[in-house]
Amino acid sequence: MPEYDFSTLSPVDFEALTADVLNAEFKVHVESFGPGRDKGVDLRCALAGADVVIQCKHYLRGGRSALRRSVQKEVQKWKGVRGISRYILVTSASMTVEFKEELAGILRKHLPVATGDILGREDLNALLLRHSEVELRHFKLWTSSAAVLSRIIHSGLWNRTEELLESIESRAKFYVLTDHFARTVQVLEEHNLCVVTGPPGVGKSILAEMVLLAHWKEGWQVVQISEDVKEGFDLWNPQQPQIFYYDDFLGQTDLAETTGKNEDHRIAQFAEKVRRATPGTKRFILTTREQILRNAQERSDRIRRAGASLVPSEVRVEDYSDYTKALIFYNHLYFSELPPADRKALVDDRAYLDVIRHTNYSPRILEQTLRYQSHNLDALLSNLRSSLDDPSELWASSYNHLSPVGRRILSILVTHPPRGIDERDLRKCVQAKEPHTYIQALKVLEGTWLTISNESVQRAALANPSCRDFLLHKINGSPAMADAVLADVQDIRQALMLLRYSGLDKYRKSKRDERVTKAWEKLEYKRLLWDIHDVMKVPSGVANEGLREALLENSSDFIGKIRHLYGERVSVWKATVRKKRNGYRVTTPDPRPEMLSTVMHFISENGTSDDISWCRSEVESQVSAENGLPAGTVESYVTLAVNVQVHPFGSEDLVQGILKRSFEEFYDPSDVELFFDVFDPREFDDKMRNAAYAAFMTFADGEFKHWSTERDYQESRNAADFVEGIAEKFDAPVQRMLEEWRRSADEREADEEESQRFAESPGSWATGRSSAADGGRIVELFSTLIEE
């Protein structure tokens, strides 16, 4: 009989195992709701027409004492609840007859429970013996059993066991089963081969190791290739189903690590040998970084010709939902030595959300940081933030092995907006002496460092926010690299991004006007850049001191570039703003206000009198429409007006003239909120105040009509509150409209409360937890860190 202690399972894993094994035992569907504040329902099913409640209690640390306390609390949830026919308690704690009777006695105060319906560790192992197919599916169990590990070592089915098994034993408990696992197994079943690719740190190796573990359980011999693929040829056994594993088969950083020994030829040969083997007898799983695979395909004819055999299965962080990311982080915390008080603080403050939603989220960063920093919450969070903010650990080695053209491509892309640029423009910027050099470098980078969209116009962009962060750190740490980046600026969008990264786009006088200070605080997180016809958020200026110094030292040349590139951009916009694209006439907003608001302070503080006069002339031209050309965005006009206030030519008439242009675009609530957060209409003169009032009333009427047809009552009421708050600045007569608006929302709210009343009761079957949003599920998941 299995002797699992379930120590490698988190509460989430334990609940999934329980549902699976009871489903096999009862031969009915056991519905799972996940861990958390579940009002007593983890699982449920119907047996012989009776409703059965199943509660899971996974206790590794507190043992029987913690379980007893939990059961005493649990039974209180069911006081007065009717309609429950049977209650089953499943726990990972070891049981005795006496202890089962004690727990049953506690539960019987309010629940129909039999002693035999309290299942402990021994009962679960007996059920796994009866249902071996369940044990097969839950391979994380195996690493908790010394007997299973011993069987692996002595079975003769796992070549080179010690190092790989130590890796699996130490890491399997952190693993979260995702669609990548099923996809990889499917590729192996269909093609006999699978190359697991992806950027550094996403979990390629642990995925491959879990696939190996599943194969071993089904009787496959696992052959680990550690030096070169010749080991695969030597250990080939026609009589035995075998799966061969080659981690980083093209080297950890570059193909040159392997091709010196003709490895590319042998890999191609072996891949073909496996591909042609009888189905179900041989499989080959390899891992590599996407960049290295592409590099190898470019440099090795043999690897390129083997491409049809080397079927990829990509692993990307972007494929993970927030809840999957949360599970990975949760597993690391659950099995850490973090003290109970720190666990509680983490849960209460919900500090885990910043990690899960960080743009540079990486399983490897979590693993590396928590391995050494699990003793103190402050130290842990500080180290996690530092590692996520600066992912150099993941990217440095890869970057150092890129070609000069590859590095130049990256330095160009990091100075463009995150959406990227037309691939044809990138090609012109690089100006490689030989076109093949550019194409080869691009193929190496694609899939790891950058992506190329499949749109009608192909766009090249950095693939991951962590790539951008790493490159910015490189630029800031190298004056020579910063100078080279500035010298390579060929587009006004690059100039704007560099000013923003350096913070030199902001007003920096020592005594700042209070109104301007408030305005900048409001604008800091709402600034937008118009790129063709798409709105895209850009990072606020950060303390990139190296870049700042380079810009100041080269200010004269850089301002000259700004003026030249500004003129080019405006000319292109005017020539194309009303042209048809794919049969439709596209009107793109005026880019000038946004560009001017970004460059104005830098030019004023570092330019010549001629530069400043040019800037003033361009700003003044924004007050009136030019030949019917479209207006800019509300954000761009508000930002420009805020900037103009602090300049000698920034008269009140000029500021108000710029703001009036924004009224043409007054239809988005976030735009209206931004405008009135930054500018108070009570400070306007009568003419300007009347213009603002008219624009607002048009907006309010549009919002009322919009929400009268929408079903989300809470958002509707929020919108009404927002309109009322702005109306107070004008004493606008909107009360009758708001009363009708809110009455409709209240009626929808009453209907919603009625339908949810039963669902929220403790004994209800309609808890809806299986379809809860990721945010709620994450909060409930982390709450179990302190349940013990």
Coordinates of C-alpha atoms in Angstrom, one line a residue, residues 104-360:
A104 CA -17.2 12.7 14.9
G105 CA -18.6 13.6 18.3
I106 CA -17.7 17.3 17.8
L107 CA -19.2 17.4 14.3
R108 CA -22.4 15.6 15.3
K109 CA -23.6 18.6 17.2
H110 CA -24.8 20.1 13.9
L111 CA -23.9 17.7 11.1
P112 CA -24.8 14.2 10.1
V113 CA -21.4 12.5 10.2
A114 CA -20.4 8.9 10.7
T115 CA -17.0 7.8 12.1
G116 CA -16.3 6.1 8.8
D117 CA -16.8 9.3 6.9
I118 CA -13.7 10.8 8.6
L119 CA -10.9 9.9 6.3
G120 CA -7.3 10.3 7.5
R121 CA -3.9 9.8 5.9
E122 CA -4.2 6.0 6.1
D123 CA -7.6 6.0 4.5
L124 CA -6.4 8.1 1.6
N125 CA -3.5 5.8 0.9
A126 CA -5.9 2.8 0.9
L127 CA -8.1 4.6 -1.7
L128 CA -5.0 5.4 -3.8
L129 CA -4.1 1.7 -3.7
R130 CA -7.6 0.9 -4.9
H131 CA -7.5 3.6 -7.6
S132 CA -4.0 3.5 -9.0
E133 CA -5.0 5.6 -12.0
V134 CA -5.5 8.5 -9.6
E135 CA -2.1 8.0 -8.1
L136 CA -0.7 8.1 -11.6
R137 CA -2.2 11.5 -12.3
H138 CA -0.9 13.1 -9.1
F139 CA 2.8 12.8 -9.7
K140 CA 3.7 15.4 -7.1
L141 CA 2.8 12.7 -4.6
W142 CA 5.6 10.5 -5.6
T143 CA 8.4 12.9 -4.4
S144 CA 7.0 12.8 -0.9
S145 CA 7.6 9.0 -0.6
A146 CA 11.0 7.7 0.2
A147 CA 9.8 4.3 -1.0
V148 CA 8.9 5.7 -4.4
L149 CA 12.2 7.4 -4.8
S150 CA 14.0 4.2 -3.8
R151 CA 11.9 2.4 -6.4
I152 CA 13.0 4.9 -9.0
I153 CA 16.7 4.6 -8.1
H154 CA 16.6 0.8 -8.1
S155 CA 14.2 0.2 -10.9
G156 CA 16.7 0.5 -13.7
L157 CA 14.3 2.8 -15.4
W158 CA 16.0 6.0 -14.6
N159 CA 19.4 6.6 -15.9
R160 CA 21.7 9.1 -14.0
T161 CA 19.2 9.3 -11.1
E162 CA 20.8 11.1 -8.2
E163 CA 21.2 14.7 -9.5
L164 CA 17.9 14.8 -11.4
L165 CA 15.9 13.2 -8.6
E166 CA 17.3 15.6 -6.1
S167 CA 16.2 18.5 -8.4
I168 CA 12.7 17.0 -8.7
E169 CA 12.4 16.2 -5.0
S170 CA 13.3 19.8 -4.0
R171 CA 11.3 21.6 -6.7
A172 CA 8.2 19.4 -7.4
K173 CA 6.2 20.8 -4.4
F174 CA 6.4 24.3 -6.0
Y175 CA 5.1 23.1 -9.4
V176 CA 1.7 24.1 -10.7
L177 CA 0.1 22.0 -13.3
T178 CA -0.8 24.2 -16.3
D179 CA -1.9 23.7 -19.9
H180 CA 1.8 23.6 -20.9
F181 CA 2.0 20.1 -19.4
A182 CA -0.8 18.6 -21.5
R183 CA 0.5 20.4 -24.6
T184 CA 3.9 19.0 -24.2
V185 CA 2.6 15.4 -23.6
Q186 CA 0.4 15.8 -26.7
V187 CA 3.3 16.8 -28.9
L188 CA 5.4 13.9 -27.6
E189 CA 2.5 11.5 -28.3
E190 CA 2.0 12.8 -31.9
H191 CA 5.6 13.3 -32.9
N192 CA 7.8 11.4 -30.4
L193 CA 9.8 14.6 -29.9
C194 CA 9.3 17.9 -28.2
V195 CA 11.5 20.9 -27.7
V196 CA 10.4 22.9 -24.7
T197 CA 11.3 26.5 -25.5
G198 CA 10.8 29.9 -23.9
P199 CA 12.5 32.9 -22.3
P200 CA 14.8 32.4 -19.3
G201 CA 13.2 31.6 -16.0
V202 CA 9.7 30.6 -17.1
G203 CA 9.9 26.9 -15.9
K204 CA 11.0 24.9 -18.9
S205 CA 13.2 22.5 -16.9
I206 CA 10.7 21.7 -14.2
L207 CA 8.0 21.1 -16.8
A208 CA 10.2 18.6 -18.6
E209 CA 11.1 16.9 -15.3
M210 CA 7.4 16.5 -14.4
V211 CA 6.8 15.0 -17.9
L212 CA 9.6 12.6 -17.2
L213 CA 8.2 11.6 -13.8
A214 CA 4.8 10.9 -15.4
H215 CA 6.5 8.7 -18.0
W216 CA 8.5 6.8 -15.4
K217 CA 5.3 6.0 -13.6
E218 CA 3.9 4.5 -16.8
G219 CA 6.9 2.2 -17.2
W220 CA 9.1 4.2 -19.5
Q221 CA 12.8 4.2 -18.9
V222 CA 14.1 7.7 -18.4
V223 CA 17.5 8.4 -20.0
Q224 CA 19.1 11.7 -19.0
I225 CA 21.7 13.0 -21.5
S226 CA 24.1 15.2 -19.7
E227 CA 27.2 15.6 -21.9
D228 CA 26.3 14.9 -25.5
V229 CA 23.7 13.0 -27.4
K230 CA 26.1 10.0 -27.9
E231 CA 24.8 8.8 -24.6
G232 CA 21.4 8.4 -26.2
F233 CA 22.8 6.2 -28.9
D234 CA 24.7 4.1 -26.4
L235 CA 21.7 3.5 -24.1
W236 CA 19.2 2.8 -26.9
N237 CA 17.2 -0.3 -26.0
P238 CA 14.8 -1.6 -28.7
Q239 CA 13.1 -3.8 -26.1
Q240 CA 12.2 -1.0 -23.7
P241 CA 10.0 2.1 -24.0
Q242 CA 12.4 4.9 -23.4
I243 CA 12.1 8.7 -23.0
F244 CA 15.4 10.6 -23.5
Y245 CA 15.9 14.0 -21.8
Y246 CA 18.5 16.6 -22.9
D247 CA 18.3 19.8 -20.9
D248 CA 19.8 23.0 -22.6
F249 CA 20.7 20.8 -25.5
L250 CA 22.2 23.7 -27.5
G251 CA 24.1 25.1 -24.5
Q252 CA 23.0 27.5 -21.8
T253 CA 24.0 30.6 -23.7
D254 CA 25.2 29.7 -27.2
L255 CA 25.4 27.0 -29.8
A256 CA 29.2 27.3 -29.7
E257 CA 29.1 25.4 -26.4
T258 CA 28.1 22.2 -28.3
T259 CA 29.0 22.5 -32.0
G260 CA 32.7 22.2 -31.4
K261 CA 32.2 18.5 -31.0
N262 CA 30.0 18.1 -34.0
E263 CA 27.0 17.9 -31.6
D264 CA 24.6 19.5 -34.0
H265 CA 25.0 16.6 -36.5
R266 CA 24.5 14.0 -33.8
I267 CA 21.4 15.8 -32.4
A268 CA 19.9 15.9 -35.9
Q269 CA 20.6 12.2 -36.4
F270 CA 19.2 11.1 -33.0
A271 CA 16.1 13.2 -33.4
E272 CA 15.4 11.5 -36.7
K273 CA 16.0 8.1 -35.2
V274 CA 13.5 8.8 -32.4
R275 CA 11.0 10.3 -34.9
R276 CA 11.1 7.1 -37.0
A277 CA 10.8 4.7 -34.0
T278 CA 7.6 2.7 -33.6
P279 CA 5.0 4.9 -31.9
G280 CA 4.8 4.4 -28.2
T281 CA 8.4 3.1 -27.8
K282 CA 10.7 6.1 -27.9
R283 CA 10.4 9.8 -27.0
F284 CA 12.8 12.6 -26.9
I285 CA 12.2 15.8 -24.8
L286 CA 14.7 18.7 -25.0
T287 CA 14.8 22.2 -23.5
T288 CA 16.4 25.3 -24.7
R289 CA 15.9 29.1 -24.8
E290 CA 14.1 30.3 -27.9
Q291 CA 16.9 32.6 -28.8
I292 CA 19.5 29.9 -28.8
L293 CA 17.3 27.6 -30.9
R294 CA 16.9 30.3 -33.5
N295 CA 20.6 31.1 -33.4
A296 CA 21.4 27.4 -33.9
Q297 CA 18.9 27.2 -36.9
E298 CA 20.7 30.2 -38.4
R299 CA 24.2 28.8 -38.0
S300 CA 23.7 25.1 -38.4
D301 CA 22.3 23.6 -41.6
R302 CA 21.8 20.3 -39.7
I303 CA 19.7 21.8 -37.0
R304 CA 17.7 23.8 -39.5
R305 CA 17.1 20.6 -41.6
A306 CA 16.0 18.8 -38.4
G307 CA 13.4 21.5 -37.8
A308 CA 10.5 19.3 -38.9
S309 CA 11.5 16.8 -36.3
L310 CA 12.2 19.2 -33.4
V311 CA 8.6 20.2 -32.7
P312 CA 8.5 23.1 -30.2
S313 CA 6.2 23.6 -27.2
E314 CA 6.6 27.1 -25.9
V315 CA 6.4 28.1 -22.3
R316 CA 5.6 31.8 -21.6
V317 CA 4.7 33.8 -18.6
E318 CA 2.2 35.6 -20.7
D319 CA 0.2 32.3 -20.9
Y320 CA -0.2 32.2 -17.1
S321 CA -3.4 33.7 -15.6
D322 CA -3.1 35.8 -12.5
Y323 CA -4.4 32.8 -10.5
T324 CA -1.7 30.5 -11.9
K325 CA 0.9 33.1 -11.0
A326 CA -0.7 33.3 -7.5
L327 CA -0.6 29.5 -7.1
I328 CA 3.2 29.4 -7.9
F329 CA 3.9 32.2 -5.4
Y330 CA 1.5 30.6 -2.9
N331 CA 3.3 27.2 -3.1
H332 CA 6.7 28.8 -2.4
L333 CA 5.3 30.7 0.6
Y334 CA 3.4 27.7 1.9
F335 CA 6.5 25.5 2.0
S336 CA 8.7 28.3 3.3
E337 CA 9.9 28.9 6.8
L338 CA 8.2 32.3 7.0
P339 CA 7.0 32.8 10.6
P340 CA 3.2 32.7 11.3
A341 CA 3.2 36.4 12.2
D342 CA 4.7 37.3 8.9
R343 CA 2.3 35.1 7.0
K344 CA -0.6 36.9 8.7
A345 CA 0.9 40.3 7.8
L346 CA 1.4 39.3 4.2
V347 CA -2.2 38.1 4.0
D348 CA -3.7 41.0 5.8
D349 CA -1.9 43.6 3.7
R350 CA -2.3 41.6 0.5
A351 CA 1.3 42.4 -0.3
Y352 CA 1.4 39.3 -2.6
L353 CA -0.7 41.1 -5.2
D354 CA 2.2 43.4 -6.1
V355 CA 4.4 40.4 -6.8
I356 CA 1.8 38.5 -8.8
R357 CA 0.9 41.5 -11.0
H358 CA 4.5 42.7 -11.5
T359 CA 5.2 43.1 -15.2
N360 CA 8.5 41.2 -14.7

